[in-house]
Amino acid sequence: MARIALVTGASSGLGREFVRRIDAGDAGPMDEIWVVARRAERLEALVRTCKTPVRPFCLDLTDTVSFDIIEAALAEEDADVALLVNSAGCGTFGPFALQENADNARMLSLLMRAPVELIYRALPFMHAGSRIINVSSVAAFMPQPGLSVYAAAKRFVLDLSRSLDMELGEVGIHATAVCPKFMHTEFLDAPGDADTMRAMASLTGFERPEAVATKALAAARAGRQLCIPSGDMKAFYLASKVLPYRVAIGVEQLLLHAQKPDAIPIV
């Protein structure tokens, strides 16, 4: 029975950093790392950089057949899923009325349905000590005008992780929601209002994907429900718990408006 880590969104950004840190031993010894993404050439390149055997799955997680394929592979190998990392994601920026409905539908499928499906399919192959990491966002802490659908989806991920941790903790399986702020990843190429995106990024600043992955894996091994990698966002989280939404959002919107004229370029 192979002890595996299963990572989605593995071809770039945070997902790729999770794979690198798992390969380096941050999640404990693994016999294999199973990586899921749409771009085959990037997965193959990732395979070549890892010491741990890597099994690539070139799949689109908005296609429900993908979950059947992964579940069948787990059953065929009688895999021991020691770690599941739900890192695949996408987003759109700007006023809801100006967004493409197809973009929102894809985003909801990837951010909400995919983690639910993968956790459900992987759970029979987990055991006491297994860990689940779900990538949420600091956007989950309160409603976000200009990121309405994305923030709501990430709130779903956060609450799902917390409730699953309480349910599954009884059998020794823990779920961790990691809530990063902006990172220099391909997420910044998301469709929508570029001014809104730049203003938000200017306001929060950036953190490094490799640091986020390292902290998230440490939190998961410790059995923590929540990982907020950035110190300033921990303060934002506490403020969101204390201040009424209207007050907190009003302050945020004033700051965003002030940022827009001098928003930093996204590179």
Short mmCIF file of N, CA and C in Angstrom, two decimals, residues 180-184 201 205-207:
data_model
loop_
_atom_site.label_atom_id
_atom_site.label_comp_id
_atom_site.label_asym_id
_atom_site.label_seq_id
_atom_site.Cartn_x
_atom_site.Cartn_y
_atom_site.Cartn_z
N PRO A 180 -4.17 32.54 2.38
CA PRO A 180 -3.13 33.49 1.98
C PRO A 180 -3.72 34.78 1.43
N LYS A 181 -2.86 35.79 1.35
CA LYS A 181 -3.24 37.00 0.62
C LYS A 181 -2.69 36.87 -0.81
N PHE A 182 -2.55 37.97 -1.52
CA PHE A 182 -2.08 37.89 -2.90
C PHE A 182 -0.68 37.28 -2.96
N MET A 183 -0.46 36.48 -3.97
CA MET A 183 0.85 35.92 -4.25
C MET A 183 1.20 36.21 -5.71
N HIS A 184 2.49 36.21 -6.04
CA HIS A 184 2.90 36.39 -7.43
C HIS A 184 2.73 35.06 -8.15
N ALA A 201 -4.27 44.30 -4.51
CA ALA A 201 -2.90 43.82 -4.31
C ALA A 201 -2.04 44.88 -3.65
N GLY A 205 -0.49 43.80 -0.18
CA GLY A 205 0.87 43.34 -0.42
C GLY A 205 0.87 41.88 -0.83
N PHE A 206 2.06 41.34 -1.00
CA PHE A 206 2.21 39.98 -1.50
C PHE A 206 2.93 39.09 -0.49
N GLU A 207 2.70 37.80 -0.61
CA GLU A 207 3.54 36.82 0.09
C GLU A 207 3.99 35.75 -0.89
#
